[in-house]
Structures are given as C-alpha cells and as structure tokens.
Short mmCIF file of C-alpha atoms in Angstrom, two decimals:
data_model
loop_
_atom_site.label_atom_id
_atom_site.label_comp_id
_atom_site.label_asym_id
_atom_site.label_seq_id
_atom_site.Cartn_x
_atom_site.Cartn_y
_atom_site.Cartn_z
CA MET A 29 103.31 -65.17 58.93
CA THR A 30 103.62 -67.98 56.49
CA GLU A 31 101.49 -70.31 54.66
CA ARG A 32 102.58 -73.95 53.85
CA THR A 33 100.90 -76.70 52.06
CA VAL A 34 100.25 -79.78 54.14
CA LEU A 35 98.20 -81.85 51.73
CA THR A 36 98.61 -81.94 47.95
CA GLN A 37 95.86 -83.07 45.49
CA ALA A 38 97.46 -86.44 45.42
CA ASP A 39 97.34 -86.67 49.26
CA ILE A 40 93.71 -85.54 49.28
CA THR A 41 92.79 -88.30 46.74
CA ARG A 42 94.64 -90.93 48.88
CA ALA A 43 92.85 -89.65 52.04
CA LEU A 44 89.43 -89.76 50.48
CA THR A 45 90.07 -93.28 49.08
CA ARG A 46 91.05 -94.43 52.53
CA ILE A 47 88.06 -92.90 54.01
CA SER A 48 85.76 -94.53 51.46
CA HIS A 49 87.28 -98.00 52.20
CA GLU A 50 86.72 -97.33 56.00
CA ILE A 51 83.19 -96.38 55.46
CA LEU A 52 82.58 -99.55 53.48
CA GLU A 53 84.31 -101.62 56.05
CA SER A 54 82.31 -100.01 59.01
CA ASN A 55 79.01 -100.30 57.21
CA ARG A 56 79.79 -103.77 55.76
CA GLY A 57 79.05 -102.52 52.31
CA SER A 58 77.10 -99.71 50.83
CA GLU A 59 73.64 -100.94 51.62
CA ASN A 60 71.34 -98.29 53.32
CA LEU A 61 74.05 -95.69 53.16
CA VAL A 62 73.51 -91.99 52.79
CA ILE A 63 76.40 -89.49 52.52
CA LEU A 64 75.62 -85.95 53.33
CA GLY A 65 78.12 -83.11 52.70
CA ILE A 66 78.05 -80.05 54.79
CA PRO A 67 78.30 -76.95 52.48
CA THR A 68 80.50 -75.70 50.97
CA ARG A 69 83.44 -77.98 50.53
CA GLY A 70 81.93 -80.95 52.41
CA VAL A 71 79.48 -81.41 49.58
CA ALA A 72 82.24 -81.88 46.99
CA LEU A 73 84.10 -84.20 49.31
CA ALA A 74 80.84 -86.24 49.87
CA GLN A 75 80.34 -86.52 46.14
CA ARG A 76 83.81 -87.76 45.59
CA ILE A 77 83.50 -90.34 48.50
CA ALA A 78 80.38 -91.60 46.93
CA GLU A 79 81.94 -91.87 43.52
CA ILE A 80 84.87 -93.87 45.13
CA ILE A 81 82.60 -96.24 46.88
CA GLN A 82 80.73 -96.99 43.65
CA ARG A 83 84.17 -97.61 41.99
CA ILE A 84 85.16 -99.95 44.81
CA GLU A 85 81.88 -101.86 44.78
CA PRO A 86 80.43 -101.30 41.38
CA ALA A 87 77.87 -104.15 41.74
CA SER A 88 76.33 -102.63 44.83
CA ALA A 89 73.29 -100.26 44.94
CA ALA A 90 73.97 -96.72 44.17
CA VAL A 91 75.09 -94.67 47.11
CA ARG A 92 72.79 -91.93 48.02
CA VAL A 93 74.69 -88.58 48.33
CA GLY A 94 73.26 -85.14 49.16
CA SER A 95 73.95 -81.97 51.22
CA LEU A 96 72.82 -80.83 54.59
CA ASP A 97 72.99 -77.04 55.28
CA VAL A 98 73.52 -76.15 59.00
CA THR A 99 73.78 -72.42 58.85
CA MET A 100 70.44 -71.69 60.59
CA TYR A 101 71.11 -74.40 63.24
CA ARG A 102 74.27 -72.94 64.48
CA ASP A 103 74.49 -71.82 68.04
CA ASP A 104 77.02 -69.17 67.32
CA LEU A 105 75.26 -67.06 64.67
CA ALA A 106 75.59 -63.91 66.82
CA HIS A 107 79.29 -64.25 67.28
CA THR A 108 80.47 -65.65 63.83
CA ARG A 109 80.50 -64.48 60.39
CA THR A 110 78.02 -66.67 58.39
CA ARG A 111 77.64 -67.51 54.84
CA THR A 112 74.42 -67.51 52.77
CA PRO A 113 72.45 -70.74 53.49
CA ALA A 114 72.90 -73.29 50.71
CA PRO A 115 70.12 -75.78 49.75
CA THR A 116 69.70 -78.91 51.65
CA GLN A 117 69.28 -82.07 49.49
CA VAL A 118 68.56 -85.13 51.25
CA PRO A 119 68.03 -88.12 48.85
CA GLY A 120 64.94 -89.88 50.04
CA SER A 121 64.15 -91.05 53.57
CA ILE A 122 67.07 -91.37 56.11
CA ASP A 123 64.89 -93.19 58.52
CA GLY A 124 66.82 -96.32 59.62
CA ALA A 125 69.83 -95.58 57.35
CA THR A 126 73.46 -95.19 58.07
CA VAL A 127 74.26 -91.40 57.50
CA VAL A 128 77.78 -90.25 57.01
CA LEU A 129 78.19 -86.55 57.52
CA VAL A 130 81.22 -85.14 55.53
CA ASP A 131 82.98 -81.92 56.25
CA ASP A 132 86.30 -80.50 55.27
CA VAL A 133 87.70 -79.35 58.76
CA LEU A 134 86.64 -80.36 62.14
CA TYR A 135 87.67 -77.70 64.71
CA SER A 136 85.43 -76.76 67.65
CA GLY A 137 82.63 -79.23 66.81
CA ARG A 138 79.90 -76.62 66.59
CA THR A 139 79.26 -77.10 62.92
CA ILE A 140 78.66 -80.83 63.53
CA ARG A 141 76.44 -80.24 66.57
CA ALA A 142 74.34 -77.97 64.23
CA ALA A 143 74.41 -80.80 61.54
CA LEU A 144 72.98 -83.30 64.06
CA ASP A 145 70.26 -80.68 64.85
CA ALA A 146 69.47 -80.19 61.21
CA LEU A 147 69.48 -84.00 60.46
CA GLY A 148 66.91 -84.58 63.05
CA ASP A 149 64.48 -82.42 61.02
CA HIS A 150 64.77 -84.89 58.25
CA GLY A 151 64.40 -88.17 59.90
CA ARG A 152 65.85 -90.64 62.28
CA PRO A 153 68.88 -92.58 61.03
CA SER A 154 69.95 -95.73 62.80
CA VAL A 155 73.53 -94.61 62.87
CA VAL A 156 75.35 -91.27 62.21
CA ARG A 157 78.97 -91.13 61.44
CA LEU A 158 81.34 -88.34 60.80
CA ALA A 159 84.05 -88.09 57.98
CA VAL A 160 86.43 -85.17 57.71
CA LEU A 161 89.27 -84.43 55.60
CA VAL A 162 91.18 -82.54 58.38
CA ASP A 163 90.88 -82.80 62.13
CA ARG A 164 92.71 -79.83 63.72
CA GLY A 165 91.76 -80.41 67.28
CA HIS A 166 90.66 -77.63 69.66
CA ARG A 167 87.21 -79.11 70.42
CA GLU A 168 84.64 -77.21 72.43
CA LEU A 169 82.02 -80.05 72.39
CA PRO A 170 82.47 -83.73 72.91
CA ILE A 171 82.40 -84.58 69.12
CA ARG A 172 84.87 -86.96 67.40
CA ALA A 173 85.26 -87.91 63.74
CA ASP A 174 84.83 -91.60 62.86
CA PHE A 175 86.90 -91.16 59.62
CA VAL A 176 89.70 -88.70 59.33
CA GLY A 177 91.89 -87.93 56.31
CA LYS A 178 94.60 -86.13 58.24
CA ASN A 179 95.13 -85.18 61.80
CA LEU A 180 96.59 -81.75 61.79
CA PRO A 181 97.38 -80.40 65.18
CA SER A 182 97.38 -76.57 65.03
CA ALA A 183 97.44 -73.41 67.15
CA THR A 184 94.10 -71.62 67.59
CA HIS A 185 95.61 -68.48 65.85
CA GLU A 186 96.45 -70.63 62.67
CA ARG A 187 94.03 -71.12 59.91
CA ILE A 188 93.55 -74.31 57.94
CA ASN A 189 92.54 -73.55 54.17
CA VAL A 190 91.00 -76.36 52.23
CA HIS A 191 90.83 -75.90 48.46
CA VAL A 192 88.88 -78.34 46.20
CA THR A 193 88.76 -78.25 42.49
CA GLU A 194 84.95 -78.03 42.40
CA VAL A 195 84.80 -74.98 44.44
CA ASP A 196 88.26 -73.25 44.23
CA GLY A 197 89.62 -74.37 40.88
CA ASP A 198 92.79 -75.93 42.61
CA GLU A 199 93.40 -78.46 45.22
CA PHE A 200 95.31 -78.50 48.35
CA VAL A 201 95.19 -78.00 52.10
CA SER A 202 97.37 -75.33 53.65
CA ILE A 203 97.92 -73.91 57.16
CA GLU A 204 98.67 -70.27 57.68
CA GLY A 205 99.39 -68.06 60.54
CA GLY A 206 102.44 -69.90 61.89
CA MET A 207 105.63 -67.90 62.74
CA GLU A 208 108.35 -67.90 59.94
CA SER A 209 111.36 -69.96 60.69
#
C-alpha cells in the first residue's frame, strides 16, 4: 500500500482561486452570495474562497461565509463512524440567496444530501450550488458538483486525504491504498 501526493499547497491555492472566479461568474458577482462550509475542512476552504472573492472584487459587498454541520442529518449514522457535531453558523437569512456549499471531497453524495436537508431548516435559498476541492466519483445519489478543484478518479478501496493548514498544520491532498508499482 502506498500514499502519493496528488495536489500540493500551490495546486490547492490555484484550484480555490479558479473555483472563486467560477462562482463569481456563475452568480454575476458577489451580491446575495452566502458560502457555507461543511465541517471540518470544508469550513476552512469556504473561508478561503470568500477571502479570494473579496480580493477579486474588493468594491463589492462582503461575502457572507459560515458553516453548516450535517452530522445529525446523515442517513448512514448507524453504519458509519461519525464525528462530534460542530456548530452551525449561518450568517443572516439565506432566504432568496445564492448558497454555495463547500466540502473537501465529494464521494457518495450522502454528505451533500444531508447538507441539503440541514439547509432547509435555515431558510429557502433561491439557488444552491456545490463546490468541492476533490471529486472522486462513486456516487450513490444523483448529486453533482458545480465547481470542482480536481476530478480524481479512484478505486473504492482507496482513501483521499485532504490536509489544510488551518486544521492539519500542513497542506496537500494525497491518495492512499493503491498498489505499489
């Protein structure tokens, strides 16, 4: 079994910058935009995307950024190891807003399904979009990301590890569990 780095810190920065530009283009600016990260690493990524958007369009209104914990909305609680719920922090009303959910890895789609359920408890956005750093495939639900940093096809036995400075102290994406060559 091996582990190999597939994204460096510079690659992650470039991907988040591209995603930020794509969000602005899709939304025609930052007006009425709310960016919500899914804990744990999605929160750090959401904060970075909001900061990049502010740098790209400094004259625009501040982008609202927060977090959306989905732990108790998951449909696989009985089958999966869960983490301790994190606080949800939704900045103001999301009614009529464009909400961009941000997560580190899109895999089965179950986390995003849970996020959509959780979001409904906080209001009714006009549009919900999804941004992910890595899309690894293997969907179990009909969910697709609107903004993707890197498509990374992988085997189901492989694990994608995302490290971000704010949480892990270092920054890279690796894949482990492949066979040695």
